[in-house]
PDB file of C-alpha atoms in Angstrom:
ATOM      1  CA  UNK S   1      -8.658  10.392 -15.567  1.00 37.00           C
ATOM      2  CA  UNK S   2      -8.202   6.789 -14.842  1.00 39.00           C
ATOM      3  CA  UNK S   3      -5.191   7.388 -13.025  1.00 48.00           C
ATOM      4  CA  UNK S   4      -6.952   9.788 -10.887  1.00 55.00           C
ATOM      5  CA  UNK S   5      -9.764   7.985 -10.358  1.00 64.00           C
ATOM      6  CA  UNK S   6      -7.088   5.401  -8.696  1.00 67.00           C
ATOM      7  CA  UNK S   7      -5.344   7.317  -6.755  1.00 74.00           C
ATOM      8  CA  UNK S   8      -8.369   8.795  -5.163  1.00 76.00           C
ATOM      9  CA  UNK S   9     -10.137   5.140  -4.681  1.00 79.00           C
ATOM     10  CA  UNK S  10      -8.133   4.285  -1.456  1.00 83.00           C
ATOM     11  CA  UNK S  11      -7.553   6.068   1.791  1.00 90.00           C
ATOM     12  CA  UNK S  12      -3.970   5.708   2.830  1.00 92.00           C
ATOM     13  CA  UNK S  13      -2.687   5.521   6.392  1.00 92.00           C
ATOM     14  CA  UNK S  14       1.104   5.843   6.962  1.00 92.00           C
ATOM     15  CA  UNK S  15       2.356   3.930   9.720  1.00 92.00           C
ATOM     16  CA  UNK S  16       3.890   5.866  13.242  1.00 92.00           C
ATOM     17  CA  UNK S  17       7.481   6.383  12.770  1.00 94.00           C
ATOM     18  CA  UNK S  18       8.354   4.216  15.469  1.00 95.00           C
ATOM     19  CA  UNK S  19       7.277   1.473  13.055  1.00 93.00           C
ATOM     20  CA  UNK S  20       8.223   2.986   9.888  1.00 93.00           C
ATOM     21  CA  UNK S  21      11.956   2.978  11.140  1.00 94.00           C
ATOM     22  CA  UNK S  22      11.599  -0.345  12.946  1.00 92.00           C
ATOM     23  CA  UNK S  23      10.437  -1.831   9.287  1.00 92.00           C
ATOM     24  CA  UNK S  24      12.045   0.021   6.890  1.00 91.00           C
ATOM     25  CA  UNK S  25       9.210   1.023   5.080  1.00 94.00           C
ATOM     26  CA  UNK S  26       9.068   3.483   2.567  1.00 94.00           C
ATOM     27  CA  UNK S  27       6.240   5.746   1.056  1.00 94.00           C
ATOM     28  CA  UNK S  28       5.353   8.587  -1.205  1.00 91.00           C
ATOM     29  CA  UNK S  29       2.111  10.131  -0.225  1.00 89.00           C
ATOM     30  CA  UNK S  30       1.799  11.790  -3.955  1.00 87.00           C
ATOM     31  CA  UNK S  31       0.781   8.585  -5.184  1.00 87.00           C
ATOM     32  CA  UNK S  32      -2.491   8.304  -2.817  1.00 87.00           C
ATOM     33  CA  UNK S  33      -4.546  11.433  -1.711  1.00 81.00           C
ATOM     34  CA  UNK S  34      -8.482   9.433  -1.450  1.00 78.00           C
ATOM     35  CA  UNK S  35     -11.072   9.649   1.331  1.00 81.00           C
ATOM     36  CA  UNK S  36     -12.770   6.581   0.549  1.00 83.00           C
ATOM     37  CA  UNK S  37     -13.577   4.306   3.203  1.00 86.00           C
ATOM     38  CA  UNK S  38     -11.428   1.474   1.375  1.00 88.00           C
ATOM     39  CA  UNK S  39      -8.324   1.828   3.761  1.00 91.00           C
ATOM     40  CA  UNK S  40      -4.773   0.573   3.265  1.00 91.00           C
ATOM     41  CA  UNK S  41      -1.707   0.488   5.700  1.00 91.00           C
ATOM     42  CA  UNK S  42       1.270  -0.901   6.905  1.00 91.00           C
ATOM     43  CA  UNK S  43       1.194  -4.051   8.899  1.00 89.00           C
ATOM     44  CA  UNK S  44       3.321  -3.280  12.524  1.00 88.00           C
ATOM     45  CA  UNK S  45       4.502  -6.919  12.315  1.00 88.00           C
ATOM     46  CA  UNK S  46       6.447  -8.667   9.193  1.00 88.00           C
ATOM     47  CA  UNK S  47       7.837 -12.215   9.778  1.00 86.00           C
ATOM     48  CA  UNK S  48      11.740 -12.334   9.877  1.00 82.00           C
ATOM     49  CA  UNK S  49      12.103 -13.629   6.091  1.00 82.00           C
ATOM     50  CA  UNK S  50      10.933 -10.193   5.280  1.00 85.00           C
ATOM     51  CA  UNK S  51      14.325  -8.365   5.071  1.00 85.00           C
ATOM     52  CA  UNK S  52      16.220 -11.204   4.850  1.00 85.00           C
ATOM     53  CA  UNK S  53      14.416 -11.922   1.151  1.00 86.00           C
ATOM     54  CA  UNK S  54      14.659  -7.935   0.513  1.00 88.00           C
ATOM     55  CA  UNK S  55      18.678  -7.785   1.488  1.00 90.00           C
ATOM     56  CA  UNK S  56      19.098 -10.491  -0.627  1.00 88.00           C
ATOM     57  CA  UNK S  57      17.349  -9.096  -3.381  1.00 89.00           C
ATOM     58  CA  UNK S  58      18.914  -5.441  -3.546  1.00 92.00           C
ATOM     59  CA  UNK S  59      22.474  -7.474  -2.806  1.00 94.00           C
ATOM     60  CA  UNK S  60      21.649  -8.683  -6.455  1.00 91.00           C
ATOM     61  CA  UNK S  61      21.377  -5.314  -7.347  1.00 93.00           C
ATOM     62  CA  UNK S  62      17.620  -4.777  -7.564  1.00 91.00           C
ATOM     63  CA  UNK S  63      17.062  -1.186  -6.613  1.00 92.00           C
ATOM     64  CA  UNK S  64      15.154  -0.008  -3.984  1.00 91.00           C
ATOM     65  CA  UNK S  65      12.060   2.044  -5.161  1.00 92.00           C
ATOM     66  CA  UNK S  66      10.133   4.284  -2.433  1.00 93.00           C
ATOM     67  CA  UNK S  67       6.807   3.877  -4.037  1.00 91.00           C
ATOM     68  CA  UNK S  68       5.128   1.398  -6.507  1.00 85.00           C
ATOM     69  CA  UNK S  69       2.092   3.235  -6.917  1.00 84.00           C
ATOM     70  CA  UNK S  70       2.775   6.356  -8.693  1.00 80.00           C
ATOM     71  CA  UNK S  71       3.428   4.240 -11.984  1.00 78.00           C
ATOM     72  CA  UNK S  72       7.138   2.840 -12.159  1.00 78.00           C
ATOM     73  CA  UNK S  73       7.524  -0.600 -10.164  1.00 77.00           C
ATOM     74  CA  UNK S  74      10.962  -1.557 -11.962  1.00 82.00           C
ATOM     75  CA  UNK S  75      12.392  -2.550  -8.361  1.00 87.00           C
ATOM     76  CA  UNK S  76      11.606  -3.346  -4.877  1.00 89.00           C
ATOM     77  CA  UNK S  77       9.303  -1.551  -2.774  1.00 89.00           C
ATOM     78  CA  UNK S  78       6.834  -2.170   0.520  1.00 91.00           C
ATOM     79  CA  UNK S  79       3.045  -2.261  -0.986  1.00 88.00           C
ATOM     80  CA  UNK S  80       0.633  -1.258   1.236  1.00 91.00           C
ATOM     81  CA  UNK S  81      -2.161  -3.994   2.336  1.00 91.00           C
ATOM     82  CA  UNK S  82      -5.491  -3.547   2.701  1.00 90.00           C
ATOM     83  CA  UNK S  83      -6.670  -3.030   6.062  1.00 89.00           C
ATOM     84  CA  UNK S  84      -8.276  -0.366   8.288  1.00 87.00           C
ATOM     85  CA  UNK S  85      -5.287   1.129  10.386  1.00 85.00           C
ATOM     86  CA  UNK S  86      -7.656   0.859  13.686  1.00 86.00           C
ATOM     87  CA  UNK S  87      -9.703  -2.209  13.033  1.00 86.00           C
ATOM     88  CA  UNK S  88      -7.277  -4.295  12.102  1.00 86.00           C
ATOM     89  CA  UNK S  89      -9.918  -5.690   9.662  1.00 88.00           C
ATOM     90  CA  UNK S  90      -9.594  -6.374   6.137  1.00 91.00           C
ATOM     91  CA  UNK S  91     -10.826  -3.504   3.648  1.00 89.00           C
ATOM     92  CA  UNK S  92     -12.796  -4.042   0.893  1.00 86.00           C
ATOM     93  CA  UNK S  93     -15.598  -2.964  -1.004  1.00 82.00           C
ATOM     94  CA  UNK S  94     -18.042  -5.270   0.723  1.00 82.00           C
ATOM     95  CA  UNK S  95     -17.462  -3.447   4.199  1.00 81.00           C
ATOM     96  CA  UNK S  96     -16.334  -0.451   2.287  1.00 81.00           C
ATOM     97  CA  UNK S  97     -19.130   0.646   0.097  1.00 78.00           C
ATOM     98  CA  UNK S  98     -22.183  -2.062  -0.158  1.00 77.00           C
ATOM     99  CA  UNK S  99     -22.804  -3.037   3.658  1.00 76.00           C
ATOM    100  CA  UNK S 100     -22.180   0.852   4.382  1.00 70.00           C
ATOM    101  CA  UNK S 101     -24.277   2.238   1.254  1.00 65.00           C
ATOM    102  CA  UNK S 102     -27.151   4.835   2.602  1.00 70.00           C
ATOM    103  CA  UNK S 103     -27.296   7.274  -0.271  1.00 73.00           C
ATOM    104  CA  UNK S 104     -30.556   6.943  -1.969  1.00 78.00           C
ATOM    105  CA  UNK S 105     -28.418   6.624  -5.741  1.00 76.00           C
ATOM    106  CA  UNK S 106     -26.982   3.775  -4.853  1.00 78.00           C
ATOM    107  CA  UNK S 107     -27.614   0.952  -6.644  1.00 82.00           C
ATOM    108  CA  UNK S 108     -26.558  -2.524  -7.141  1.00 83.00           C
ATOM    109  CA  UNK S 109     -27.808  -4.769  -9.666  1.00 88.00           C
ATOM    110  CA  UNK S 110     -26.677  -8.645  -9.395  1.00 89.00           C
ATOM    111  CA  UNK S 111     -25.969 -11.265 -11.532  1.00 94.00           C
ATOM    112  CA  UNK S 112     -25.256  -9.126 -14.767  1.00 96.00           C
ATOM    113  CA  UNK S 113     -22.208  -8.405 -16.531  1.00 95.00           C
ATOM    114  CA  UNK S 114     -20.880  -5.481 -18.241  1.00 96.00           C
ATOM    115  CA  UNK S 115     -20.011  -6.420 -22.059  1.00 96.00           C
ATOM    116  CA  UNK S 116     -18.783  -3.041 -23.269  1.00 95.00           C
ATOM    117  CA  UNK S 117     -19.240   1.147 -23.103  1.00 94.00           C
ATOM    118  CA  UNK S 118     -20.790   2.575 -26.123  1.00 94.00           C
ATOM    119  CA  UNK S 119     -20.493   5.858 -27.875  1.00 90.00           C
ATOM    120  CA  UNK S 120     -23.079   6.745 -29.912  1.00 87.00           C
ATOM    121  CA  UNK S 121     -21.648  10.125 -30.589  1.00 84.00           C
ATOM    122  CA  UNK S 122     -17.528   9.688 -30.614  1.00 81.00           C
ATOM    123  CA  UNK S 123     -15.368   9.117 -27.204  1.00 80.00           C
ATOM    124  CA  UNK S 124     -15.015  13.096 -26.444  1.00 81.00           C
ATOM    125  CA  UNK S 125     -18.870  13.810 -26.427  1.00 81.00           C
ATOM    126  CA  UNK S 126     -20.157  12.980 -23.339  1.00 79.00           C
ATOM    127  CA  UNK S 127     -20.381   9.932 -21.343  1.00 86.00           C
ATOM    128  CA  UNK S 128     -21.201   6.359 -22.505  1.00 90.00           C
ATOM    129  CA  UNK S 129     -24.017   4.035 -22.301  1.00 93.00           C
ATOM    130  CA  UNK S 130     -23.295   0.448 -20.668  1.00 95.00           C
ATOM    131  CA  UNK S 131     -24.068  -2.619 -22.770  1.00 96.00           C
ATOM    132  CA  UNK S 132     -25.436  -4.813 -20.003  1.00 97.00           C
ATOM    133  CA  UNK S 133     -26.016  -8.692 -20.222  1.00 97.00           C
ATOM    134  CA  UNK S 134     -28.369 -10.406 -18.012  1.00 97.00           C
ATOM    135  CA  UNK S 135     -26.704 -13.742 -16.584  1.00 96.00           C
ATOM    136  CA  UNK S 136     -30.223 -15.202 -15.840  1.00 96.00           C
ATOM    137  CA  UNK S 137     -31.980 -15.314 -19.642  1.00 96.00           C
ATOM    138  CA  UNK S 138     -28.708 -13.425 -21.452  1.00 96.00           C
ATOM    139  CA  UNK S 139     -30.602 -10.559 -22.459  1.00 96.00           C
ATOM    140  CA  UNK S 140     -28.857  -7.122 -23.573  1.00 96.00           C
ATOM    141  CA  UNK S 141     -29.486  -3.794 -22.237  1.00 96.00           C
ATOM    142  CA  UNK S 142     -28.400  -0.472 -22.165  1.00 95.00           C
ATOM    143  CA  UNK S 143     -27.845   1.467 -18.764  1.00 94.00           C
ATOM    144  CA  UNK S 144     -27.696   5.615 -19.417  1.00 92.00           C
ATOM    145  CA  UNK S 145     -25.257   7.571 -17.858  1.00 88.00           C
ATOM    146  CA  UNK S 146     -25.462  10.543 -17.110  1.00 86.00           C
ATOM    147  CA  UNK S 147     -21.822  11.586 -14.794  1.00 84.00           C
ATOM    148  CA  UNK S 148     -18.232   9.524 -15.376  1.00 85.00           C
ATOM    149  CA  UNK S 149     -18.166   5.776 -16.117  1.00 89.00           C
ATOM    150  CA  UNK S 150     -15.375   3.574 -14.088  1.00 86.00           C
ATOM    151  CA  UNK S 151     -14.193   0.118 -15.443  1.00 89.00           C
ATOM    152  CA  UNK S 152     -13.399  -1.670 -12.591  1.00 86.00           C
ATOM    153  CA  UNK S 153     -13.373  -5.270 -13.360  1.00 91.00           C
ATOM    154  CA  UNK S 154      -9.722  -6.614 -12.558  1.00 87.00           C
ATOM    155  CA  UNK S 155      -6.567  -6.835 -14.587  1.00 88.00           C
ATOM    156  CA  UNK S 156      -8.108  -9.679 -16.995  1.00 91.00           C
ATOM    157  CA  UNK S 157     -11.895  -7.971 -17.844  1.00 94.00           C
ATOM    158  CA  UNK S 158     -11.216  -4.373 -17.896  1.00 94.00           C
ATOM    159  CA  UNK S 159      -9.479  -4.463 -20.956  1.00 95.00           C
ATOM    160  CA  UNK S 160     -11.200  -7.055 -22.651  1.00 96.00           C
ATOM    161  CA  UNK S 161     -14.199  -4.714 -22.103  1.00 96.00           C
ATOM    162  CA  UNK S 162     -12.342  -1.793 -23.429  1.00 95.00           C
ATOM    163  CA  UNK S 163     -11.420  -3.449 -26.851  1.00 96.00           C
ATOM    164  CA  UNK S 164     -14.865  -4.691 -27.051  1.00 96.00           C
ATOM    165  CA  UNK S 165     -15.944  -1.327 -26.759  1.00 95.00           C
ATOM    166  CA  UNK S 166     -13.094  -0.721 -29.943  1.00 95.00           C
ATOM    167  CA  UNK S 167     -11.031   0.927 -27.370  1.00 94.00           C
ATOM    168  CA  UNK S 168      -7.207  -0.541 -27.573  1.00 95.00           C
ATOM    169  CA  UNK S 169      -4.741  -0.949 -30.184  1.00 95.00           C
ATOM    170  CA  UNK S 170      -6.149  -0.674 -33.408  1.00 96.00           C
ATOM    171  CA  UNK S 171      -4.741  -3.690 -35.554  1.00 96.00           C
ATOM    172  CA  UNK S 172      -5.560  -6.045 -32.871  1.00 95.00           C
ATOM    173  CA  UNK S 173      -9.548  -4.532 -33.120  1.00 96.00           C
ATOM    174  CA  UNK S 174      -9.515  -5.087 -36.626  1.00 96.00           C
ATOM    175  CA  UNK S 175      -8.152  -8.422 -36.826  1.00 96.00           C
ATOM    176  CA  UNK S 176     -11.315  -9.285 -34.343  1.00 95.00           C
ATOM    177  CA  UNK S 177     -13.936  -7.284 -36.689  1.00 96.00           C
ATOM    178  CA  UNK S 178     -14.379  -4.147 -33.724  1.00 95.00           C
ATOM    179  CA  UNK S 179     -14.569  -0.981 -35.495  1.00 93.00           C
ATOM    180  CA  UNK S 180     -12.195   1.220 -33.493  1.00 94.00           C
ATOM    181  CA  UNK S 181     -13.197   3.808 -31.862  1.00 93.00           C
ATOM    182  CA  UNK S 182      -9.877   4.882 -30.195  1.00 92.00           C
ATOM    183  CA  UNK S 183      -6.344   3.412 -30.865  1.00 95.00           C
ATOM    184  CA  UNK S 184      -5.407   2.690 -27.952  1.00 94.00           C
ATOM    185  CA  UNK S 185      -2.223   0.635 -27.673  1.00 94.00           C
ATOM    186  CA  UNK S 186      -2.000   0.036 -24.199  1.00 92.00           C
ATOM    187  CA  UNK S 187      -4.657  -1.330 -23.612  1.00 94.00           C
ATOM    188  CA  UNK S 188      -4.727  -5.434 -23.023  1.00 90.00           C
ATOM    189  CA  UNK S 189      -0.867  -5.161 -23.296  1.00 89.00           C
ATOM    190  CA  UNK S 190       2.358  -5.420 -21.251  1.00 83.00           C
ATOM    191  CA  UNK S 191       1.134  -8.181 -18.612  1.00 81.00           C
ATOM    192  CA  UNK S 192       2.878  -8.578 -16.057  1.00 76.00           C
ATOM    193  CA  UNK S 193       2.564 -11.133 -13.017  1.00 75.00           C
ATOM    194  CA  UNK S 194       3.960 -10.569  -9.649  1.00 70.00           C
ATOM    195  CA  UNK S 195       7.607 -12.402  -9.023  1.00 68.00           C
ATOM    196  CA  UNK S 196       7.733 -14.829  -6.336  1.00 68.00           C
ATOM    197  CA  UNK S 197      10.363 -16.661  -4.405  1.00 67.00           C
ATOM    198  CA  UNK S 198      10.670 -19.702  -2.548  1.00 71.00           C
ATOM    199  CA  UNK S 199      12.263 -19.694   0.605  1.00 70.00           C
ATOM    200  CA  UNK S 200      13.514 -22.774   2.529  1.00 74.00           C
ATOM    201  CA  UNK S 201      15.661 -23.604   5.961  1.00 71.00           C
ATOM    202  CA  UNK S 202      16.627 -26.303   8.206  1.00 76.00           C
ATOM    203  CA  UNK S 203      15.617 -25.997  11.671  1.00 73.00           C
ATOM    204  CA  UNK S 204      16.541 -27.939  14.844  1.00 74.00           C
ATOM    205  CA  UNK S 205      13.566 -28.920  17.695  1.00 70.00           C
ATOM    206  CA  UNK S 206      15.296 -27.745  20.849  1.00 69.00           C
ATOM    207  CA  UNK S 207      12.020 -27.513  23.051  1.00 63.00           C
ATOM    208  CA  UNK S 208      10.988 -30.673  24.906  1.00 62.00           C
ATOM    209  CA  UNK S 209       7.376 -30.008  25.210  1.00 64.00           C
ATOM    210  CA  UNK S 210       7.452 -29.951  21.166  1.00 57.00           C
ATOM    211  CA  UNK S 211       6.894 -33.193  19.008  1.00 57.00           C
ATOM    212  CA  UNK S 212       6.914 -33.514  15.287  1.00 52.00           C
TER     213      UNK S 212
END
């Protein structure tokens, strides 16, 4: 389910082939298939370092994936950024969702924080309730639900709310005094940052009009 709930949360635009060719880029549509209006694309411009950082990388041997998002990013690939393919203009949820929200279940409640999911009756009956903490006087509450419950809150808080809910791997739960309610291994581990690498060069000023 969570997989499929992130697959369908963006709405993927592949670039014209004139520009896919031009760039290079690469894609596999399997891994996208949303209608949201959170948009990503291809940009038609990339500064020159681009490919010269990606040559030098596969010349090292790093393969050349055609897709990170369908779950194995062991290798190069072009990510997709967030921005309408029309506009121009950043996508997000902002634009995306609250500034467009008309349906009369929307809501949106401010300055609270989600501490954890609860399951009074076992993870396979039905959906949870939302522990709820109030960032104004800290008080708890519980928000019913009554469809599917999404944790969306970034690579840092979504597990930590999963294990507080006693959702992760078990012997880390019980070390912290969480009764578990599913072993869950996965969860909270395998961190990974994004690699990064510095590029420099030496350039000569050969226009007059331009001063240091």
């Amino acid at each position: 389910m969570c997989s499929f709930a992130f697959v369908q949360s963006v709405n993927f635009t592949a670039p014209p082939p004139a520009v896919a060719a031009q760039r290079g880029y690469t894609w596999d549509l399997s891994a996208y298939g949303g209608s949201t209006p959170i948009y990503s694309s291809f940009p038609p411009f990339l500064w020159g370092d681009h490919n010269v950082v990606r040559n030098t990388w596969t010349d090292l041997g790093v393969p050349a994936l055609q897709e990170c998002a369908g779950g194995d990013k062991s290798g190069l690939c072009w990510i997709p950024i967030s921005q309408h393919p029309v506009t121009a203009r950043r996508s997000h949820a902002g634009l995306g969702h609250y500034l467009n929200a008309t349906k009369p279940n929307y809501d949106l409640l401010v300055k609270h924080q989600v501490v954890r999911v609860v399951y009074p009756n076992g993870c396979d009956n039905g959906p949870p309730l939302v522990e709820v903490r109030s960032l104004v006087d800290n008080q708890l509450f519980n928000v019913t639900a009554t469809g599917e419950v999404i944790i969306s809150a970034g690579v840092f808080h979504t597990p930590a709310i999963l294990q507080r809910s006693g959702i992760g791997k078990a012997s880390v739960l019980s070390a912290a005094g969480i009764p578990v309610v599913l072993d869950l291994p996965g969860v909270g581990s395998n961190f990974q940052d994004h690699s990064g690498s510095a590029i420099s060069w030496n350039c000569q000023l050969r226009h007059p009009q331009i001063r240091r």
